[in-house]
């Protein structure tokens, strides 16, 4: 690469101590499935090969690996295995929460390699940078993984006009409806957590969780006067369902809901302004996954505010908020992912250095590609029509879905 024999696409590259540190952390971390460390070859592919933007560059990385280690870097398609408790793709495993829901999104075979790397980043709390053109499946992959693991995903589309106030927050006029929506979200989080903890408990706790779910529907429909009474019932159920093992997990949520409910009851909106947290601060405090789509369209000076947060054990300083005297410490479930289309430029070198780049190239496995095409076709009710339309081509996921929809409409019309 120093002689510029490969790697020109996406250059300049940074290979430094961060990569060595990540490699050693992965090599020494125990596997959830085996009594020993994970295979080192998978880390080479994730940290070095998958950042390359062309198949030719990836072949050069493999040749370099062969010349150093005297053996080939294994080529494999990881398998997907989902149970009630875990999601496994290859050697990567993530825990599933009870709030995991079914989704129409499918795990395509051609993307499982990238899903495995993304899951490793999620497990290690590293920022993943998904690179690929429009329709490569970057957003869909993150949505599928968040849905199947039961994590709340917040998507924020970046553009050239985004400034720090949209990420960190700013002063806005007091809005009663905004406070109500925020309160309902907090109550919903409390009920979801209660259901998650009581699902495998006694019949009494299961019935209590079911009652809380019914009350949650009333919260969404109740007027301002009746809202506090319904919330008080949910809080009472949560307190009565608590055990010693649940104290830490439910206590903070119960306290937050009680404080928010009391504040909402005395809220006065006339002629007042208040600080409103931005999407990044909310995700940090609430333990959500944050997807910054088209992150390279944003000014580098805006993303530079994240540099301290993306360091090991990093925190976020929000000096603009006069009431916030301490830095924002990330929630244990918080994750940040960036999606980048290189046709519109690159992220800054500092930001690329703090993340794991995963370039999502189309699969070069014909069987895998055909299987993905047929999977999309079956989900939309067409099979042979789509196969004939895309035979011999390598369409993007967006083009594939559009073709399938068009084929389905033609089939319905006869």
CSV table of C-alpha atoms in Angstrom, one decimal, residues 219-410:
chain,number,residue,atom,x,y,z
A,219,UNK,CA,-52.0,6.4,29.1
A,220,UNK,CA,-51.8,7.0,25.4
A,221,UNK,CA,-55.5,8.0,25.2
A,222,UNK,CA,-55.9,9.8,28.6
A,223,UNK,CA,-56.3,13.6,28.8
A,224,UNK,CA,-53.9,15.7,30.9
A,225,UNK,CA,-56.1,15.6,34.0
A,226,UNK,CA,-56.4,11.7,34.1
A,227,UNK,CA,-52.9,11.0,33.0
A,228,UNK,CA,-51.2,11.2,36.4
A,229,UNK,CA,-53.7,8.8,38.0
A,230,UNK,CA,-53.1,6.1,35.4
A,231,UNK,CA,-49.3,6.5,35.6
A,232,UNK,CA,-49.5,6.2,39.4
A,233,UNK,CA,-51.2,2.8,38.9
A,234,UNK,CA,-48.4,1.6,36.6
A,235,UNK,CA,-45.8,2.8,39.1
A,236,UNK,CA,-47.6,1.0,41.9
A,237,UNK,CA,-47.6,-2.3,39.9
A,238,UNK,CA,-43.9,-1.9,39.1
A,239,UNK,CA,-43.0,-1.3,42.8
A,240,UNK,CA,-45.1,-4.3,43.9
A,241,UNK,CA,-43.5,-6.5,41.3
A,242,UNK,CA,-39.9,-5.6,42.3
A,243,UNK,CA,-37.6,-8.1,43.8
A,244,UNK,CA,-34.1,-7.7,45.1
A,245,UNK,CA,-32.7,-8.7,41.7
A,246,UNK,CA,-34.9,-6.1,39.9
A,247,UNK,CA,-34.2,-3.2,42.2
A,248,UNK,CA,-31.4,-1.6,40.2
A,249,UNK,CA,-33.0,-2.2,36.8
A,250,UNK,CA,-36.5,-0.9,37.7
A,251,UNK,CA,-35.7,1.7,40.4
A,252,UNK,CA,-34.2,4.3,38.1
A,253,UNK,CA,-37.0,4.0,35.6
A,254,UNK,CA,-39.7,4.3,38.3
A,255,UNK,CA,-38.0,7.4,39.8
A,256,UNK,CA,-37.7,9.0,36.3
A,257,UNK,CA,-41.3,8.3,35.5
A,258,UNK,CA,-42.5,9.7,38.9
A,259,UNK,CA,-40.4,12.9,38.5
A,260,UNK,CA,-41.6,13.4,34.9
A,261,UNK,CA,-45.2,12.9,35.9
A,262,UNK,CA,-45.0,15.4,38.7
A,263,UNK,CA,-43.2,17.9,36.4
A,264,UNK,CA,-45.8,17.5,33.7
A,265,UNK,CA,-48.6,18.1,36.2
A,266,UNK,CA,-47.4,21.6,37.1
A,267,UNK,CA,-46.1,22.5,33.6
A,268,UNK,CA,-46.8,26.0,32.4
A,269,UNK,CA,-46.0,26.7,28.8
A,270,UNK,CA,-46.8,30.4,28.4
A,271,UNK,CA,-43.8,32.5,27.3
A,272,UNK,CA,-41.1,30.2,28.6
A,273,UNK,CA,-38.1,28.6,27.0
A,274,UNK,CA,-36.2,25.5,28.1
A,275,UNK,CA,-33.3,23.4,27.1
A,276,UNK,CA,-34.3,20.4,24.9
A,277,UNK,CA,-31.8,17.6,24.5
A,278,UNK,CA,-30.8,16.6,20.9
A,279,UNK,CA,-31.0,13.2,19.4
A,280,UNK,CA,-27.5,12.2,20.4
A,281,UNK,CA,-27.9,13.1,24.1
A,282,UNK,CA,-31.3,11.4,24.3
A,283,UNK,CA,-29.8,8.2,22.8
A,284,UNK,CA,-26.8,8.4,25.2
A,285,UNK,CA,-29.0,8.7,28.3
A,286,UNK,CA,-31.7,6.2,27.3
A,287,UNK,CA,-29.5,3.5,25.9
A,288,UNK,CA,-30.7,3.6,22.3
A,289,UNK,CA,-28.9,2.7,19.1
A,290,UNK,CA,-28.2,5.8,17.0
A,291,UNK,CA,-27.7,5.5,13.2
A,292,UNK,CA,-26.3,8.6,11.6
A,293,UNK,CA,-27.2,8.1,8.0
A,294,UNK,CA,-25.2,9.9,5.3
A,295,UNK,CA,-22.8,11.1,7.9
A,296,UNK,CA,-20.2,12.3,5.4
A,297,UNK,CA,-22.7,15.0,4.2
A,298,UNK,CA,-22.3,16.8,7.6
A,299,UNK,CA,-19.6,19.3,8.3
A,300,UNK,CA,-16.5,17.8,9.9
A,301,UNK,CA,-16.6,20.4,12.7
A,302,UNK,CA,-20.0,19.1,13.8
A,303,UNK,CA,-18.9,15.5,14.0
A,304,UNK,CA,-15.7,16.5,15.8
A,305,UNK,CA,-17.8,17.1,18.9
A,306,UNK,CA,-18.1,13.3,19.1
A,307,UNK,CA,-14.3,12.7,19.3
A,308,UNK,CA,-14.2,12.6,23.1
A,309,UNK,CA,-17.2,10.3,23.2
A,310,UNK,CA,-15.7,7.8,20.8
A,311,UNK,CA,-12.5,7.3,22.9
A,312,UNK,CA,-12.3,4.3,25.2
A,313,UNK,CA,-14.5,5.1,28.3
A,314,UNK,CA,-15.4,8.4,26.6
A,315,UNK,CA,-18.0,10.9,27.7
A,316,UNK,CA,-19.8,13.8,26.0
A,317,UNK,CA,-19.5,17.4,27.2
A,318,UNK,CA,-22.5,19.6,26.5
A,319,UNK,CA,-21.3,23.0,27.6
A,320,UNK,CA,-24.2,24.7,25.9
A,321,UNK,CA,-26.6,23.5,28.6
A,322,UNK,CA,-26.3,25.8,31.6
A,323,UNK,CA,-27.9,23.3,34.0
A,324,UNK,CA,-25.7,20.4,33.0
A,325,UNK,CA,-22.6,20.6,35.2
A,326,UNK,CA,-21.3,17.0,34.5
A,327,UNK,CA,-20.5,15.2,31.3
A,328,UNK,CA,-23.0,12.8,29.8
A,329,UNK,CA,-21.9,9.3,30.5
A,330,UNK,CA,-23.1,6.8,27.9
A,331,UNK,CA,-25.7,4.2,28.9
A,332,UNK,CA,-24.4,0.7,28.8
A,333,UNK,CA,-26.8,-0.1,25.9
A,334,UNK,CA,-25.9,2.9,23.8
A,335,UNK,CA,-24.4,2.2,20.4
A,336,UNK,CA,-23.6,4.6,17.5
A,337,UNK,CA,-23.3,3.6,13.9
A,338,UNK,CA,-22.6,5.7,10.8
A,339,UNK,CA,-23.6,5.0,7.3
A,340,UNK,CA,-21.6,6.6,4.5
A,341,UNK,CA,-21.9,6.8,0.7
A,342,UNK,CA,-18.4,7.4,-0.6
A,343,UNK,CA,-19.8,9.1,-3.8
A,344,UNK,CA,-20.5,12.2,-1.6
A,345,UNK,CA,-17.1,12.4,0.0
A,346,UNK,CA,-15.4,10.9,3.1
A,347,UNK,CA,-15.5,11.4,6.8
A,348,UNK,CA,-12.6,13.2,8.4
A,349,UNK,CA,-9.5,11.1,9.1
A,350,UNK,CA,-10.0,11.6,12.8
A,351,UNK,CA,-13.5,10.1,12.6
A,352,UNK,CA,-12.5,7.2,10.4
A,353,UNK,CA,-9.7,6.4,12.8
A,354,UNK,CA,-12.1,6.1,15.7
A,355,UNK,CA,-14.5,3.7,13.9
A,356,UNK,CA,-14.4,0.3,12.2
A,357,UNK,CA,-15.0,0.7,8.5
A,358,UNK,CA,-17.1,-2.1,6.9
A,359,UNK,CA,-17.5,-1.6,3.1
A,360,UNK,CA,-20.6,-3.5,1.9
A,361,UNK,CA,-19.7,-4.9,-1.5
A,362,UNK,CA,-22.2,-7.1,-3.4
A,363,UNK,CA,-21.6,-10.8,-2.8
A,364,UNK,CA,-19.3,-12.5,-5.3
A,365,UNK,CA,-20.9,-15.9,-4.5
A,366,UNK,CA,-23.4,-16.6,-7.3
A,367,UNK,CA,-25.3,-19.1,-5.2
A,368,UNK,CA,-25.7,-16.6,-2.4
A,369,UNK,CA,-26.7,-13.9,-4.8
A,370,UNK,CA,-29.4,-16.0,-6.4
A,371,UNK,CA,-30.6,-17.1,-3.0
A,372,UNK,CA,-31.0,-13.5,-1.9
A,373,UNK,CA,-32.9,-12.6,-5.0
A,374,UNK,CA,-35.3,-15.4,-4.5
A,375,UNK,CA,-35.7,-14.6,-0.8
A,376,UNK,CA,-36.8,-11.0,-1.8
A,377,UNK,CA,-39.0,-12.4,-4.5
A,378,UNK,CA,-40.8,-14.8,-2.2
A,379,UNK,CA,-41.4,-12.1,0.4
A,380,UNK,CA,-43.3,-10.1,-2.3
A,381,UNK,CA,-45.1,-13.0,-3.8
A,382,UNK,CA,-43.1,-13.4,-7.0
A,383,UNK,CA,-40.5,-15.9,-8.0
A,384,UNK,CA,-39.8,-16.8,-11.6
A,385,UNK,CA,-40.7,-13.3,-12.8
A,386,UNK,CA,-38.0,-11.7,-10.7
A,387,UNK,CA,-35.5,-14.3,-11.4
A,388,UNK,CA,-35.9,-13.8,-15.2
A,389,UNK,CA,-35.7,-10.0,-14.8
A,390,UNK,CA,-32.4,-9.9,-12.9
A,391,UNK,CA,-30.7,-13.0,-14.3
A,392,UNK,CA,-27.0,-12.3,-14.9
A,393,UNK,CA,-27.1,-8.9,-13.1
A,394,UNK,CA,-25.8,-7.7,-9.7
A,395,UNK,CA,-28.6,-5.3,-8.7
A,396,UNK,CA,-28.5,-3.3,-5.4
A,397,UNK,CA,-31.1,-4.2,-2.8
A,398,UNK,CA,-33.1,-1.1,-3.6
A,399,UNK,CA,-33.2,-2.0,-7.3
A,400,UNK,CA,-34.0,-5.6,-6.4
A,401,UNK,CA,-37.0,-4.6,-4.3
A,402,UNK,CA,-38.2,-2.2,-6.9
A,403,UNK,CA,-38.0,-4.9,-9.6
A,404,UNK,CA,-39.8,-7.3,-7.3
A,405,UNK,CA,-42.6,-4.8,-6.6
A,406,UNK,CA,-43.0,-4.1,-10.3
A,407,UNK,CA,-43.1,-7.9,-11.1
A,408,UNK,CA,-45.7,-8.4,-8.3
A,409,UNK,CA,-47.9,-5.7,-9.8
A,410,UNK,CA,-47.7,-7.2,-13.2
